Short mmCIF file of C-alpha atoms in Angstrom, two decimals:
data_model
loop_
_atom_site.label_atom_id
_atom_site.label_comp_id
_atom_site.label_asym_id
_atom_site.label_seq_id
_atom_site.Cartn_x
_atom_site.Cartn_y
_atom_site.Cartn_z
CA THR S 213 86.19 126.17 112.22
CA PRO S 214 85.67 126.26 115.30
CA PHE S 215 88.71 124.07 116.51
CA GLU S 216 90.84 124.89 113.94
CA ILE S 217 90.81 121.77 112.52
CA PRO S 218 91.71 121.47 109.10
CA PRO S 219 88.34 121.73 106.90
CA PHE S 220 88.36 119.26 105.12
CA LEU S 221 85.35 118.42 103.47
CA MET S 222 86.20 121.44 101.11
CA ILE S 223 89.59 121.45 100.43
CA LYS S 224 90.27 119.58 96.95
CA ASP S 225 92.45 118.35 95.78
CA GLU S 226 93.49 120.86 93.24
CA HIS S 227 94.14 123.73 95.29
CA PHE S 228 97.07 122.00 97.33
CA MET S 229 99.59 123.30 94.70
CA PRO S 230 98.79 126.52 94.68
CA ALA S 231 98.62 126.72 99.03
CA PHE S 232 102.01 124.64 98.93
CA GLU S 233 103.36 127.46 96.33
CA LYS S 234 102.14 130.10 98.58
CA GLY S 235 104.05 128.26 101.82
CA MET S 236 107.31 128.01 100.31
CA GLN S 237 106.79 131.44 98.83
CA ASP S 238 105.93 133.19 102.49
CA ASN S 239 108.47 131.02 103.93
CA LEU S 240 111.09 131.91 101.32
CA ASN S 241 109.94 135.73 102.19
CA GLU S 242 110.50 135.44 105.89
CA ILE S 243 113.57 134.10 105.85
CA ASN S 244 115.19 136.99 103.25
CA GLU S 245 113.47 139.13 105.81
CA ILE S 246 115.68 137.82 108.74
CA ILE S 247 119.01 138.41 106.84
CA ASP S 248 117.86 141.37 104.99
CA ASN S 249 117.62 143.33 108.58
CA PRO S 250 120.91 145.82 108.35
CA GLU S 251 120.65 145.62 112.61
CA ASN S 252 123.28 143.34 114.27
CA PRO S 253 122.41 138.81 114.84
CA THR S 254 120.68 138.88 118.42
CA PHE S 255 118.78 135.79 118.96
CA ALA S 256 115.88 137.84 118.68
CA ASN S 257 116.23 138.68 116.13
CA THR S 258 117.70 136.70 114.10
CA ILE S 259 116.59 132.86 115.74
CA GLU S 260 113.75 133.43 117.62
CA GLU S 261 112.95 135.31 114.09
CA LEU S 262 113.59 131.67 112.54
CA GLU S 263 111.64 129.07 114.80
CA ARG S 264 108.26 132.56 113.47
CA THR S 265 108.85 131.63 110.07
CA GLY S 266 107.76 128.91 107.79
CA LYS S 267 103.57 128.34 109.37
CA LEU S 268 101.35 128.14 106.89
CA LEU S 269 103.44 126.33 104.34
CA SER S 270 103.73 123.96 107.62
CA LYS S 271 99.84 123.73 108.29
CA VAL S 272 99.36 123.01 104.70
CA GLN S 273 102.05 120.15 105.14
CA ARG S 274 100.13 119.49 107.69
CA THR S 275 97.02 119.41 106.74
CA PHE S 276 98.11 117.08 102.86
CA PHE S 277 100.07 115.04 104.72
CA ASN S 278 97.88 114.37 107.22
CA LEU S 279 95.66 113.15 103.98
CA ALA S 280 97.78 111.68 101.52
CA GLY S 281 98.54 109.15 104.67
CA SER S 282 95.61 108.78 105.74
CA ASN S 283 92.99 108.76 103.01
CA THR S 284 94.70 109.18 99.14
CA ASN S 285 94.20 108.53 96.25
CA SER S 286 95.59 108.65 92.46
CA LYS S 287 95.46 112.72 92.77
CA LEU S 288 97.23 113.50 95.80
CA GLN S 289 100.14 110.51 95.38
CA GLU S 290 101.23 112.35 92.30
CA LEU S 291 100.97 115.94 94.11
CA GLN S 292 102.69 114.29 96.78
CA ARG S 293 105.93 112.34 94.09
CA GLU S 294 105.68 116.12 92.52
CA LEU S 295 105.61 117.96 96.45
CA SER S 296 108.95 115.98 98.20
CA PRO S 297 111.24 116.90 95.40
CA LEU S 298 110.23 120.49 95.25
CA LEU S 299 110.19 120.61 99.00
CA SER S 300 113.51 119.77 100.01
CA SER S 301 114.76 121.57 97.33
CA HIS S 302 112.41 125.05 99.54
CA TYR S 303 114.14 124.22 102.86
CA ASP S 304 118.11 123.28 101.04
CA LYS S 305 117.67 127.05 100.62
CA ILE S 306 116.93 127.62 103.76
CA VAL S 307 119.92 125.20 104.94
CA LEU S 308 122.21 126.44 102.73
CA ASN S 309 122.04 129.54 102.74
CA GLU S 310 125.03 131.33 103.27
CA ARG S 311 123.46 135.18 104.94
CA LEU S 312 121.41 133.28 107.54
CA PHE S 313 124.29 130.68 108.49
CA GLN S 314 126.81 134.34 108.48
CA ARG S 315 124.30 135.06 111.80
CA ILE S 316 123.88 132.14 113.15
CA ASP S 317 127.30 131.44 113.13
CA LYS S 318 128.16 134.50 114.49
CA LEU S 319 125.71 133.80 117.36
CA TRP S 320 127.27 130.56 117.76
CA LYS S 321 130.75 131.36 118.12
CA ASN S 322 129.49 134.22 121.09
CA LYS S 323 127.83 132.26 122.46
CA ASN S 324 129.06 132.32 125.88
CA ASN S 325 128.32 136.50 126.23
CA LEU S 326 125.00 136.07 125.22
CA GLU S 327 123.68 135.50 128.49
CA LEU S 328 121.27 133.62 127.47
CA THR S 329 119.44 130.33 128.77
CA LYS S 330 119.38 127.02 128.91
CA GLU S 331 116.54 126.70 126.06
CA GLN S 332 117.90 129.70 124.09
CA ASN S 333 121.19 128.49 124.59
CA LYS S 334 120.31 124.90 123.47
CA LEU S 335 118.07 126.08 120.60
CA LEU S 336 120.98 127.48 118.79
CA GLU S 337 123.37 125.01 119.29
CA ASP S 338 120.19 122.90 118.06
CA THR S 339 119.92 125.29 115.29
CA HIS S 340 124.50 125.35 114.23
CA LYS S 341 124.21 122.08 114.09
CA GLN S 342 121.16 121.72 112.17
CA PHE S 343 122.51 124.15 108.86
CA VAL S 344 125.90 122.56 109.75
CA ARG S 345 124.80 119.40 109.40
CA SER S 346 122.64 120.66 106.45
CA GLY S 347 125.40 120.73 104.13
CA ALA S 348 126.16 124.82 104.90
CA LEU S 349 130.01 125.04 105.19
CA LEU S 350 130.37 123.11 102.15
CA ASP S 351 131.05 125.40 99.05
CA GLU S 352 129.29 125.58 96.46
CA GLN S 353 129.73 123.35 94.21
CA GLN S 354 129.44 120.43 97.25
CA LYS S 355 125.79 123.02 98.18
CA ILE S 356 124.49 122.10 94.73
CA LYS S 357 125.22 118.10 94.72
CA ILE S 358 123.87 118.26 98.33
CA THR S 359 120.34 119.78 96.99
CA ASN S 360 120.49 117.13 93.78
CA ILE S 361 121.52 114.40 96.39
CA ASN S 362 118.03 114.99 99.09
CA SER S 363 115.87 116.41 96.23
CA LYS S 364 116.54 112.77 95.04
CA ILE S 365 116.76 110.57 97.79
CA SER S 366 113.31 112.73 98.90
CA GLU S 367 111.53 111.52 95.36
CA LEU S 368 112.86 108.00 95.88
CA THR S 369 111.72 107.86 99.83
CA THR S 370 108.38 109.14 98.69
CA LYS S 371 108.25 106.56 95.33
CA PHE S 372 109.00 103.75 98.25
CA GLY S 373 106.62 104.54 100.82
CA GLN S 374 103.83 104.99 97.67
CA ASN S 375 105.12 100.80 96.98
CA LEU S 376 104.11 99.97 100.34
CA LEU S 377 101.27 101.04 100.44
CA ALA S 378 100.53 100.81 97.00
CA GLU S 379 101.06 96.02 97.88
CA THR S 380 99.40 96.44 101.70
CA ASN S 381 95.91 97.44 99.86
CA ASP S 382 95.86 95.22 97.28
CA PHE S 383 96.35 91.95 98.91
CA GLU S 384 93.22 90.20 100.04
CA LEU S 385 92.79 86.86 102.12
CA ILE S 386 89.31 86.12 100.80
CA LEU S 387 87.88 82.96 102.72
CA ASN S 388 85.09 81.37 103.32
CA ASN S 389 83.40 79.77 106.70
CA ASN S 390 85.07 76.47 106.57
CA ASP S 391 88.41 78.86 107.23
CA LEU S 392 87.48 80.26 110.11
CA GLU S 393 88.22 77.16 112.54
CA GLY S 394 89.88 79.24 115.66
CA LEU S 395 88.57 83.08 115.07
CA SER S 396 86.34 85.24 117.56
CA GLU S 397 83.34 86.47 116.15
CA ASP S 398 84.17 90.04 116.79
CA ILE S 399 86.57 89.26 113.79
CA ILE S 400 84.94 86.62 111.73
CA THR S 401 81.99 89.48 111.59
CA ALA S 402 84.79 92.86 111.02
CA ALA S 403 85.97 90.24 107.92
CA SER S 404 82.45 90.17 106.64
CA GLU S 405 82.33 93.90 106.05
CA THR S 406 85.21 94.51 105.21
CA ALA S 407 83.97 91.82 102.06
CA LYS S 408 80.92 94.02 101.79
CA GLN S 409 82.89 96.65 101.54
CA LYS S 410 85.11 95.51 99.16
CA MET S 411 82.17 94.14 97.34
CA ASN S 412 80.60 97.90 97.36
CA LEU S 413 83.83 99.25 95.62
CA ALA S 414 83.78 97.39 92.80
CA GLU S 415 83.18 98.10 89.22
CA THR S 416 81.85 95.33 87.43
CA ASN S 417 79.84 92.28 88.90
CA ASN S 418 82.21 89.37 88.76
CA GLU S 419 83.52 91.60 90.95
CA LYS S 420 80.88 92.31 92.93
CA GLU S 421 80.39 88.05 92.97
CA LYS S 422 83.46 87.17 94.69
CA TYR S 423 83.10 89.08 97.48
CA ILE S 424 79.55 87.55 98.22
CA ASN S 425 79.35 85.18 102.31
CA LYS S 426 83.31 85.59 102.05
CA TYR S 427 85.49 86.95 104.59
CA VAL S 428 88.64 89.08 103.80
CA PHE S 429 92.09 90.36 106.00
CA THR S 430 94.86 92.15 104.83
CA PRO S 431 98.03 93.21 105.55
CA HIS S 432 96.68 95.96 106.93
CA ARG S 433 97.75 95.90 110.93
CA THR S 434 94.54 95.60 112.54
CA SER S 435 93.54 93.45 110.23
CA MET S 436 96.31 91.15 110.42
CA TYR S 437 97.17 91.07 113.83
CA PRO S 438 94.01 89.44 115.06
CA PHE S 439 93.85 86.81 112.31
CA LEU S 440 97.47 86.09 112.94
CA THR S 441 96.44 85.55 116.71
CA GLU S 442 93.90 83.63 116.78
CA SER S 443 92.86 81.56 113.90
CA SER S 444 94.38 77.56 113.49
CA ARG S 445 94.86 77.25 110.64
CA ARG S 446 98.80 77.04 110.30
CA ASP S 447 98.71 77.37 105.88
CA LEU S 448 96.21 80.49 106.15
CA ARG S 449 98.59 82.40 108.40
CA GLU S 450 101.52 81.46 106.44
CA ILE S 451 99.98 83.53 103.32
CA LEU S 452 99.20 86.34 105.40
CA TYR S 453 102.19 87.41 107.22
CA ASN S 454 104.53 86.44 103.64
CA SER S 455 102.18 89.02 101.92
CA TYR S 456 102.47 91.71 105.32
CA ILE S 457 106.85 90.89 105.29
CA MET S 458 107.04 90.61 100.53
CA ARG S 459 105.33 93.73 100.76
CA GLY S 460 107.63 95.58 97.56
CA ASN S 461 109.58 92.49 96.84
CA ASN S 462 107.65 91.05 94.63
CA ASN S 463 109.16 90.82 91.85
CA ASN S 464 106.79 93.37 90.04
CA GLU S 465 105.81 97.37 89.49
CA ASN S 466 106.35 97.84 93.22
CA ASP S 467 109.83 96.17 93.82
CA ASN S 468 110.69 98.49 96.33
CA LYS S 469 114.52 96.41 95.52
CA LYS S 470 116.03 98.67 92.96
CA ILE S 471 114.74 101.91 94.96
CA THR S 472 116.42 100.72 98.70
CA SER S 473 120.17 100.17 96.45
CA ARG S 474 119.22 103.53 94.61
CA ILE S 475 118.45 105.65 98.39
CA ALA S 476 121.36 103.83 100.46
CA LYS S 477 124.05 104.54 97.41
CA LEU S 478 122.90 107.85 97.19
CA ARG S 479 122.66 108.60 101.50
CA ALA S 480 126.51 106.54 101.19
CA GLU S 481 127.43 109.67 98.53
CA LYS S 482 125.79 111.90 100.69
CA ALA S 483 127.74 110.72 103.61
CA TYR S 484 131.63 111.10 102.07
CA LEU S 485 130.81 114.78 100.36
CA MET S 486 129.28 115.43 104.35
CA GLY S 487 133.44 114.76 105.31
CA TYR S 488 132.12 111.43 107.33
CA LYS S 489 133.19 107.28 106.47
CA THR S 490 129.50 106.07 105.54
CA HIS S 491 126.16 106.77 106.26
CA ALA S 492 125.62 105.63 109.36
CA HIS S 493 128.28 107.54 111.13
CA PHE S 494 126.78 110.92 110.59
CA VAL S 495 123.14 109.30 111.47
CA LEU S 496 125.13 108.58 114.36
CA GLU S 497 127.33 110.89 115.47
CA GLU S 498 123.60 112.24 116.79
CA ARG S 499 122.94 109.43 118.57
CA MET S 500 124.05 108.21 122.18
CA LEU S 501 126.40 105.45 120.26
CA LYS S 502 128.75 106.96 118.16
CA THR S 503 129.66 105.12 115.87
CA PRO S 504 128.84 101.16 114.22
CA ASN S 505 132.29 99.71 116.51
CA GLU S 506 129.50 100.74 119.07
CA VAL S 507 126.07 99.94 117.61
CA TYR S 508 127.79 96.01 117.41
CA GLU S 509 129.87 95.95 120.90
CA LEU S 510 126.46 96.74 122.23
CA LEU S 511 124.68 93.73 119.61
CA ILE S 512 127.04 91.04 120.32
CA GLN S 513 126.19 92.27 124.53
CA LEU S 514 122.74 91.86 123.87
CA TRP S 515 123.19 88.58 121.05
CA LYS S 516 123.41 86.38 124.36
CA PRO S 517 120.36 86.67 127.30
CA ALA S 518 117.89 87.89 124.27
CA LEU S 519 119.03 84.42 122.24
CA ASN S 520 118.47 82.51 125.77
CA ARG S 521 115.02 84.61 126.43
CA ALA S 522 113.58 83.59 122.94
CA LYS S 523 114.91 80.22 122.88
CA LEU S 524 112.27 80.28 126.55
CA GLU S 525 109.54 82.46 124.90
CA ILE S 526 109.26 78.97 121.06
CA LYS S 527 109.03 77.17 124.01
CA ASP S 528 105.74 78.43 125.89
CA MET S 529 103.87 79.04 122.24
CA GLN S 530 105.08 75.11 120.80
CA ALA S 531 103.13 74.24 124.52
CA ILE S 532 100.28 76.87 123.44
#
């Protein structure tokens, strides 16, 4: 297209899987070219070449996940569930590739003699760290475990997100004229338009009738926040607010409690396998504060002044 925007109107759902398969295969072929290079590893033939790999796969991913996040359907969601473990496994094949890591590790150990720029040195260090934190130093059995854990976490994370989206899309606060107290005309008009759109999408007359001359608010932020800000109806504000904060916690087919528990367990297992006490210790290694204790110390320092400020803001809001 003129500005290299994906031609979304020409792309069909069934095009994605072949495109992903081609992108992943091309990516692995590019990795094999790096590790099969008979020359000694250099920054140019290893780190720079690694940065150039996966362009087709990245293009396909950006296009697919843009659609899956903004204009999804059942087919795209099914594809997303199928792809999440496949993509996780694909990237593990790269970061856990022993021959590739040997080239990177050799450069990293010799970095002081390579006369790299600051930018190149930073890229080398970050690349080496990414491979180590992904499990490059583990033995073969541990690498298999890490791959399985990553695949399962990816699968569960996708399911978690889809459940959250379903909960967000399924809830409707349908109001009459006498429920609009405090709302400005713009917000009322938008809610009326939402009702009309839902009526047009409804498949039966009974479904259509419930939207006639009604106003609809949803847990989507563009709908919810204006209502919470302006509505004079405390009871209705509470219903809409709870619909938002209780997403995935309603003991239905979209409930996320068991999924959350399984993800936490898998993260803990992965951290332990990588030599960390907890998942928090693993994550914080890359943060400004390095341990859970440091985080708690900072939170305790902030607690009293933050609480005092919150109490003042509550008084201000109650006065309004």
